[in-house]
Amino acid sequence: MIDTLLRRPAGAGEYFADAVRAACLLSLTAAALWHGPVDVALFLLVLMGTLVSRSLEIPRVFDGLYGLTLLGAAWSSVLDLYARVGWWDLPVHFTATAVIAAMVYLLLSRLGAVPMPARRAAPPAGAIPVLVFCLGLAVSVLWELGEWWGYTFVDQSINVGYQDTMGDLAAGGLGALAAGAWLGRAARRSAREAGRGASGASGASGASGASGASGASGASGTSSSSAPHASPTWTAGRS
């Protein structure tokens, strides 16, 4: 995991994601210089989340969008946009819960706790969307508990009313449902592509094996002292 974190970026997607991580580090520095400890803790969580995503084998464009979403949500809190713009809370909960739920699922899949999205045999239909949806609801509940804790012990200007909480949970649930549908579709597409690749490889191996066998039989018919041919290519490649 340390080697993955320290490797040099390769490709535009990784440079984009690492640029977002650099912006998170700069935001943490700005919070330490000009804001309070609560904001420092907030940006520290965001930076840690983006470091976790770098250790996963995921599309790097999604990695960058994930970090950008978390960073936007954090700055929205620091700049008090949730209080200034009444509707801003809902799209942030939708997008942030979506990317966090997808990222948590990908982390759990790496640990072997849930089915891996990119594999030859896709999980049962609906399994990934349901699991991501449940993870998103859990993330939303933890988010609301964090807002309640902040209101109770840190800053009573945080909006924690019943209507706000239910709206946030609904928006987060919808975001997680969308993320689950996207991951499920990606898993089915990956399984289809893997199946086509496997069938194509087996077909090519069969053809080369047949031609090699016919060539060998022809050679043995013309000269009984000829040496036997080498093993088929697919056997050597598989070993």
PDB file of N, CA, C and O in Angstrom, residues 141-193:
ATOM      1  N   VAL A 141     -26.415   8.301   7.594  1.00  0.00           N
ATOM      2  CA  VAL A 141     -26.738   8.319   9.028  1.00  0.00           C
ATOM      3  C   VAL A 141     -25.543   8.823   9.834  1.00  0.00           C
ATOM      4  O   VAL A 141     -25.688   9.654  10.749  1.00  0.00           O
ATOM      5  N   LEU A 142     -24.338   8.332   9.483  1.00  0.00           N
ATOM      6  CA  LEU A 142     -23.146   8.815  10.187  1.00  0.00           C
ATOM      7  C   LEU A 142     -22.934  10.306   9.964  1.00  0.00           C
ATOM      8  O   LEU A 142     -22.517  11.033  10.881  1.00  0.00           O
ATOM      9  N   TRP A 143     -23.214  10.774   8.758  1.00  0.00           N
ATOM     10  CA  TRP A 143     -23.100  12.200   8.451  1.00  0.00           C
ATOM     11  C   TRP A 143     -24.046  13.016   9.327  1.00  0.00           C
ATOM     12  O   TRP A 143     -23.657  14.036   9.911  1.00  0.00           O
ATOM     13  N   GLU A 144     -25.288  12.553   9.441  1.00  0.00           N
ATOM     14  CA  GLU A 144     -26.269  13.283  10.256  1.00  0.00           C
ATOM     15  C   GLU A 144     -25.909  13.232  11.733  1.00  0.00           C
ATOM     16  O   GLU A 144     -26.117  14.208  12.467  1.00  0.00           O
ATOM     17  N   LEU A 145     -25.366  12.112  12.192  1.00  0.00           N
ATOM     18  CA  LEU A 145     -24.900  12.045  13.581  1.00  0.00           C
ATOM     19  C   LEU A 145     -23.758  13.034  13.809  1.00  0.00           C
ATOM     20  O   LEU A 145     -23.668  13.655  14.876  1.00  0.00           O
ATOM     21  N   GLY A 146     -22.884  13.155  12.809  1.00  0.00           N
ATOM     22  CA  GLY A 146     -21.810  14.135  12.924  1.00  0.00           C
ATOM     23  C   GLY A 146     -22.335  15.560  12.997  1.00  0.00           C
ATOM     24  O   GLY A 146     -21.821  16.387  13.766  1.00  0.00           O
ATOM     25  N   GLU A 147     -23.372  15.868  12.193  1.00  0.00           N
ATOM     26  CA  GLU A 147     -23.973  17.205  12.264  1.00  0.00           C
ATOM     27  C   GLU A 147     -24.616  17.448  13.627  1.00  0.00           C
ATOM     28  O   GLU A 147     -24.513  18.551  14.186  1.00  0.00           O
ATOM     29  N   TRP A 148     -25.288  16.424  14.167  1.00  0.00           N
ATOM     30  CA  TRP A 148     -25.893  16.576  15.491  1.00  0.00           C
ATOM     31  C   TRP A 148     -24.822  16.813  16.547  1.00  0.00           C
ATOM     32  O   TRP A 148     -24.968  17.671  17.429  1.00  0.00           O
ATOM     33  N   TRP A 149     -23.714  16.050  16.464  1.00  0.00           N
ATOM     34  CA  TRP A 149     -22.632  16.227  17.429  1.00  0.00           C
ATOM     35  C   TRP A 149     -22.034  17.628  17.304  1.00  0.00           C
ATOM     36  O   TRP A 149     -21.740  18.278  18.308  1.00  0.00           O
ATOM     37  N   GLY A 150     -21.852  18.089  16.067  1.00  0.00           N
ATOM     38  CA  GLY A 150     -21.322  19.437  15.869  1.00  0.00           C
ATOM     39  C   GLY A 150     -22.257  20.499  16.414  1.00  0.00           C
ATOM     40  O   GLY A 150     -21.805  21.485  17.023  1.00  0.00           O
ATOM     41  N   TYR A 151     -23.557  20.313  16.215  1.00  0.00           N
ATOM     42  CA  TYR A 151     -24.529  21.277  16.739  1.00  0.00           C
ATOM     43  C   TYR A 151     -24.530  21.280  18.265  1.00  0.00           C
ATOM     44  O   TYR A 151     -24.616  22.337  18.907  1.00  0.00           O
ATOM     45  N   THR A 152     -24.428  20.096  18.859  1.00  0.00           N
ATOM     46  CA  THR A 152     -24.542  19.979  20.318  1.00  0.00           C
ATOM     47  C   THR A 152     -23.279  20.445  21.040  1.00  0.00           C
ATOM     48  O   THR A 152     -23.357  21.124  22.075  1.00  0.00           O
ATOM     49  N   PHE A 153     -22.123  20.155  20.492  1.00  0.00           N
ATOM     50  CA  PHE A 153     -20.886  20.380  21.224  1.00  0.00           C
ATOM     51  C   PHE A 153     -19.959  21.426  20.602  1.00  0.00           C
ATOM     52  O   PHE A 153     -18.999  21.845  21.263  1.00  0.00           O
ATOM     53  N   VAL A 154     -20.208  21.841  19.358  1.00  0.00           N
ATOM     54  CA  VAL A 154     -19.267  22.741  18.693  1.00  0.00           C
ATOM     55  C   VAL A 154     -19.913  24.056  18.300  1.00  0.00           C
ATOM     56  O   VAL A 154     -19.497  25.139  18.743  1.00  0.00           O
ATOM     57  N   ASP A 155     -20.944  24.014  17.452  1.00  0.00           N
ATOM     58  CA  ASP A 155     -21.508  25.234  16.876  1.00  0.00           C
ATOM     59  C   ASP A 155     -23.003  25.043  16.676  1.00  0.00           C
ATOM     60  O   ASP A 155     -23.446  24.219  15.869  1.00  0.00           O
ATOM     61  N   GLN A 156     -23.801  25.810  17.399  1.00  0.00           N
ATOM     62  CA  GLN A 156     -25.252  25.667  17.314  1.00  0.00           C
ATOM     63  C   GLN A 156     -25.858  26.332  16.077  1.00  0.00           C
ATOM     64  O   GLN A 156     -27.070  26.287  15.893  1.00  0.00           O
ATOM     65  N   SER A 157     -25.023  26.887  15.220  1.00  0.00           N
ATOM     66  CA  SER A 157     -25.544  27.420  13.958  1.00  0.00           C
ATOM     67  C   SER A 157     -25.756  26.329  12.916  1.00  0.00           C
ATOM     68  O   SER A 157     -26.361  26.570  11.865  1.00  0.00           O
ATOM     69  N   ILE A 158     -25.276  25.126  13.185  1.00  0.00           N
ATOM     70  CA  ILE A 158     -25.477  24.008  12.255  1.00  0.00           C
ATOM     71  C   ILE A 158     -26.953  23.636  12.235  1.00  0.00           C
ATOM     72  O   ILE A 158     -27.592  23.482  13.272  1.00  0.00           O
ATOM     73  N   ASN A 159     -27.496  23.471  11.037  1.00  0.00           N
ATOM     74  CA  ASN A 159     -28.911  23.156  10.880  1.00  0.00           C
ATOM     75  C   ASN A 159     -29.132  21.656  11.050  1.00  0.00           C
ATOM     76  O   ASN A 159     -28.654  20.841  10.256  1.00  0.00           O
ATOM     77  N   VAL A 160     -29.846  21.275  12.095  1.00  0.00           N
ATOM     78  CA  VAL A 160     -30.075  19.851  12.369  1.00  0.00           C
ATOM     79  C   VAL A 160     -31.549  19.558  12.595  1.00  0.00           C
ATOM     80  O   VAL A 160     -31.893  18.605  13.276  1.00  0.00           O
ATOM     81  N   GLY A 161     -32.446  20.334  12.018  1.00  0.00           N
ATOM     82  CA  GLY A 161     -33.874  20.097  12.207  1.00  0.00           C
ATOM     83  C   GLY A 161     -34.339  18.803  11.558  1.00  0.00           C
ATOM     84  O   GLY A 161     -33.651  18.198  10.729  1.00  0.00           O
ATOM     85  N   TYR A 162     -35.544  18.387  11.925  1.00  0.00           N
ATOM     86  CA  TYR A 162     -36.092  17.128  11.410  1.00  0.00           C
ATOM     87  C   TYR A 162     -36.214  17.155   9.888  1.00  0.00           C
ATOM     88  O   TYR A 162     -35.840  16.199   9.201  1.00  0.00           O
ATOM     89  N   GLN A 163     -36.742  18.249   9.354  1.00  0.00           N
ATOM     90  CA  GLN A 163     -36.907  18.343   7.909  1.00  0.00           C
ATOM     91  C   GLN A 163     -35.564  18.315   7.192  1.00  0.00           C
ATOM     92  O   GLN A 163     -35.406  17.656   6.152  1.00  0.00           O
ATOM     93  N   ASP A 164     -34.579  18.985   7.745  1.00  0.00           N
ATOM     94  CA  ASP A 164     -33.243  18.986   7.142  1.00  0.00           C
ATOM     95  C   ASP A 164     -32.644  17.586   7.162  1.00  0.00           C
ATOM     96  O   ASP A 164     -32.056  17.139   6.169  1.00  0.00           O
ATOM     97  N   THR A 165     -32.785  16.884   8.288  1.00  0.00           N
ATOM     98  CA  THR A 165     -32.217  15.540   8.393  1.00  0.00           C
ATOM     99  C   THR A 165     -32.871  14.582   7.415  1.00  0.00           C
ATOM    100  O   THR A 165     -32.189  13.805   6.724  1.00  0.00           O
ATOM    101  N   MET A 166     -34.208  14.609   7.311  1.00  0.00           N
ATOM    102  CA  MET A 166     -34.898  13.710   6.391  1.00  0.00           C
ATOM    103  C   MET A 166     -34.549  14.031   4.938  1.00  0.00           C
ATOM    104  O   MET A 166     -34.364  13.129   4.105  1.00  0.00           O
ATOM    105  N   GLY A 167     -34.432  15.308   4.616  1.00  0.00           N
ATOM    106  CA  GLY A 167     -34.050  15.691   3.261  1.00  0.00           C
ATOM    107  C   GLY A 167     -32.641  15.223   2.916  1.00  0.00           C
ATOM    108  O   GLY A 167     -32.383  14.733   1.811  1.00  0.00           O
ATOM    109  N   ASP A 168     -31.724  15.358   3.877  1.00  0.00           N
ATOM    110  CA  ASP A 168     -30.349  14.910   3.655  1.00  0.00           C
ATOM    111  C   ASP A 168     -30.283  13.401   3.467  1.00  0.00           C
ATOM    112  O   ASP A 168     -29.555  12.899   2.604  1.00  0.00           O
ATOM    113  N   LEU A 169     -31.037  12.662   4.282  1.00  0.00           N
ATOM    114  CA  LEU A 169     -31.042  11.207   4.156  1.00  0.00           C
ATOM    115  C   LEU A 169     -31.628  10.770   2.819  1.00  0.00           C
ATOM    116  O   LEU A 169     -31.120   9.835   2.173  1.00  0.00           O
ATOM    117  N   ALA A 170     -32.687  11.442   2.383  1.00  0.00           N
ATOM    118  CA  ALA A 170     -33.292  11.096   1.096  1.00  0.00           C
ATOM    119  C   ALA A 170     -32.338  11.391  -0.056  1.00  0.00           C
ATOM    120  O   ALA A 170     -32.168  10.570  -0.969  1.00  0.00           O
ATOM    121  N   ALA A 171     -31.702  12.554  -0.011  1.00  0.00           N
ATOM    122  CA  ALA A 171     -30.748  12.905  -1.071  1.00  0.00           C
ATOM    123  C   ALA A 171     -29.565  11.947  -1.081  1.00  0.00           C
ATOM    124  O   ALA A 171     -29.121  11.491  -2.146  1.00  0.00           O
ATOM    125  N   GLY A 172     -29.042  11.613   0.091  1.00  0.00           N
ATOM    126  CA  GLY A 172     -27.939  10.670   0.164  1.00  0.00           C
ATOM    127  C   GLY A 172     -28.317   9.290  -0.333  1.00  0.00           C
ATOM    128  O   GLY A 172     -27.546   8.631  -1.036  1.00  0.00           O
ATOM    129  N   GLY A 173     -29.535   8.847   0.020  1.00  0.00           N
ATOM    130  CA  GLY A 173     -29.999   7.544  -0.456  1.00  0.00           C
ATOM    131  C   GLY A 173     -30.128   7.490  -1.966  1.00  0.00           C
ATOM    132  O   GLY A 173     -29.745   6.503  -2.603  1.00  0.00           O
ATOM    133  N   LEU A 174     -30.656   8.553  -2.557  1.00  0.00           N
ATOM    134  CA  LEU A 174     -30.770   8.603  -4.018  1.00  0.00           C
ATOM    135  C   LEU A 174     -29.390   8.606  -4.677  1.00  0.00           C
ATOM    136  O   LEU A 174     -29.174   7.959  -5.708  1.00  0.00           O
ATOM    137  N   GLY A 175     -28.458   9.342  -4.089  1.00  0.00           N
ATOM    138  CA  GLY A 175     -27.105   9.349  -4.630  1.00  0.00           C
ATOM    139  C   GLY A 175     -26.463   7.975  -4.565  1.00  0.00           C
ATOM    140  O   GLY A 175     -25.808   7.536  -5.520  1.00  0.00           O
ATOM    141  N   ALA A 176     -26.647   7.267  -3.445  1.00  0.00           N
ATOM    142  CA  ALA A 176     -26.094   5.929  -3.310  1.00  0.00           C
ATOM    143  C   ALA A 176     -26.748   4.965  -4.292  1.00  0.00           C
ATOM    144  O   ALA A 176     -26.080   4.079  -4.849  1.00  0.00           O
ATOM    145  N   LEU A 177     -28.050   5.137  -4.527  1.00  0.00           N
ATOM    146  CA  LEU A 177     -28.739   4.286  -5.496  1.00  0.00           C
ATOM    147  C   LEU A 177     -28.176   4.495  -6.900  1.00  0.00           C
ATOM    148  O   LEU A 177     -27.957   3.530  -7.650  1.00  0.00           O
ATOM    149  N   ALA A 178     -27.913   5.750  -7.252  1.00  0.00           N
ATOM    150  CA  ALA A 178     -27.322   6.034  -8.561  1.00  0.00           C
ATOM    151  C   ALA A 178     -25.916   5.451  -8.669  1.00  0.00           C
ATOM    152  O   ALA A 178     -25.542   4.876  -9.699  1.00  0.00           O
ATOM    153  N   ALA A 179     -25.135   5.580  -7.603  1.00  0.00           N
ATOM    154  CA  ALA A 179     -23.780   5.014  -7.611  1.00  0.00           C
ATOM    155  C   ALA A 179     -23.820   3.499  -7.712  1.00  0.00           C
ATOM    156  O   ALA A 179     -23.004   2.886  -8.426  1.00  0.00           O
ATOM    157  N   GLY A 180     -24.760   2.859  -7.021  1.00  0.00           N
ATOM    158  CA  GLY A 180     -24.881   1.411  -7.100  1.00  0.00           C
ATOM    159  C   GLY A 180     -25.273   0.940  -8.490  1.00  0.00           C
ATOM    160  O   GLY A 180     -24.752  -0.069  -8.986  1.00  0.00           O
ATOM    161  N   ALA A 181     -26.179   1.675  -9.129  1.00  0.00           N
ATOM    162  CA  ALA A 181     -26.555   1.321 -10.502  1.00  0.00           C
ATOM    163  C   ALA A 181     -25.365   1.450 -11.444  1.00  0.00           C
ATOM    164  O   ALA A 181     -25.159   0.604 -12.329  1.00  0.00           O
ATOM    165  N   TRP A 182     -24.560   2.491 -11.248  1.00  0.00           N
ATOM    166  CA  TRP A 182     -23.374   2.685 -12.094  1.00  0.00           C
ATOM    167  C   TRP A 182     -22.357   1.565 -11.877  1.00  0.00           C
ATOM    168  O   TRP A 182     -21.822   1.003 -12.838  1.00  0.00           O
ATOM    169  N   LEU A 183     -22.098   1.208 -10.616  1.00  0.00           N
ATOM    170  CA  LEU A 183     -21.139   0.141 -10.340  1.00  0.00           C
ATOM    171  C   LEU A 183     -21.644  -1.205 -10.850  1.00  0.00           C
ATOM    172  O   LEU A 183     -20.872  -2.013 -11.377  1.00  0.00           O
ATOM    173  N   GLY A 184     -22.946  -1.468 -10.693  1.00  0.00           N
ATOM    174  CA  GLY A 184     -23.500  -2.718 -11.187  1.00  0.00           C
ATOM    175  C   GLY A 184     -23.392  -2.832 -12.695  1.00  0.00           C
ATOM    176  O   GLY A 184     -23.043  -3.889 -13.236  1.00  0.00           O
ATOM    177  N   ARG A 185     -23.664  -1.737 -13.397  1.00  0.00           N
ATOM    178  CA  ARG A 185     -23.535  -1.736 -14.859  1.00  0.00           C
ATOM    179  C   ARG A 185     -22.085  -1.944 -15.270  1.00  0.00           C
ATOM    180  O   ARG A 185     -21.793  -2.689 -16.217  1.00  0.00           O
ATOM    181  N   ALA A 186     -21.155  -1.290 -14.556  1.00  0.00           N
ATOM    182  CA  ALA A 186     -19.733  -1.463 -14.870  1.00  0.00           C
ATOM    183  C   ALA A 186     -19.292  -2.906 -14.634  1.00  0.00           C
ATOM    184  O   ALA A 186     -18.485  -3.451 -15.400  1.00  0.00           O
ATOM    185  N   ALA A 187     -19.817  -3.551 -13.591  1.00  0.00           N
ATOM    186  CA  ALA A 187     -19.457  -4.945 -13.304  1.00  0.00           C
ATOM    187  C   ALA A 187     -19.962  -5.868 -14.405  1.00  0.00           C
ATOM    188  O   ALA A 187     -19.249  -6.783 -14.846  1.00  0.00           O
ATOM    189  N   ARG A 188     -21.202  -5.658 -14.878  1.00  0.00           N
ATOM    190  CA  ARG A 188     -21.733  -6.502 -15.948  1.00  0.00           C
ATOM    191  C   ARG A 188     -20.954  -6.306 -17.244  1.00  0.00           C
ATOM    192  O   ARG A 188     -20.668  -7.270 -17.963  1.00  0.00           O
ATOM    193  N   ARG A 189     -20.592  -5.060 -17.544  1.00  0.00           N
ATOM    194  CA  ARG A 189     -19.814  -4.799 -18.757  1.00  0.00           C
ATOM    195  C   ARG A 189     -18.438  -5.447 -18.667  1.00  0.00           C
ATOM    196  O   ARG A 189     -17.946  -6.027 -19.644  1.00  0.00           O
ATOM    197  N   SER A 190     -17.810  -5.376 -17.497  1.00  0.00           N
ATOM    198  CA  SER A 190     -16.502  -5.997 -17.317  1.00  0.00           C
ATOM    199  C   SER A 190     -16.585  -7.507 -17.479  1.00  0.00           C
ATOM    200  O   SER A 190     -15.703  -8.127 -18.084  1.00  0.00           O
ATOM    201  N   ALA A 191     -17.653  -8.110 -16.945  1.00  0.00           N
ATOM    202  CA  ALA A 191     -17.812  -9.560 -17.075  1.00  0.00           C
ATOM    203  C   ALA A 191     -18.022  -9.958 -18.528  1.00  0.00           C
ATOM    204  O   ALA A 191     -17.479 -10.972 -18.995  1.00  0.00           O
ATOM    205  N   ARG A 192     -18.806  -9.182 -19.282  1.00  0.00           N
ATOM    206  CA  ARG A 192     -19.019  -9.490 -20.693  1.00  0.00           C
ATOM    207  C   ARG A 192     -17.722  -9.378 -21.484  1.00  0.00           C
ATOM    208  O   ARG A 192     -17.412 -10.231 -22.316  1.00  0.00           O
ATOM    209  N   GLU A 193     -16.954  -8.322 -21.237  1.00  0.00           N
ATOM    210  CA  GLU A 193     -15.688  -8.155 -21.947  1.00  0.00           C
ATOM    211  C   GLU A 193     -14.703  -9.267 -21.602  1.00  0.00           C
ATOM    212  O   GLU A 193     -13.989  -9.771 -22.475  1.00  0.00           O
TER     213      GLU A 193
END
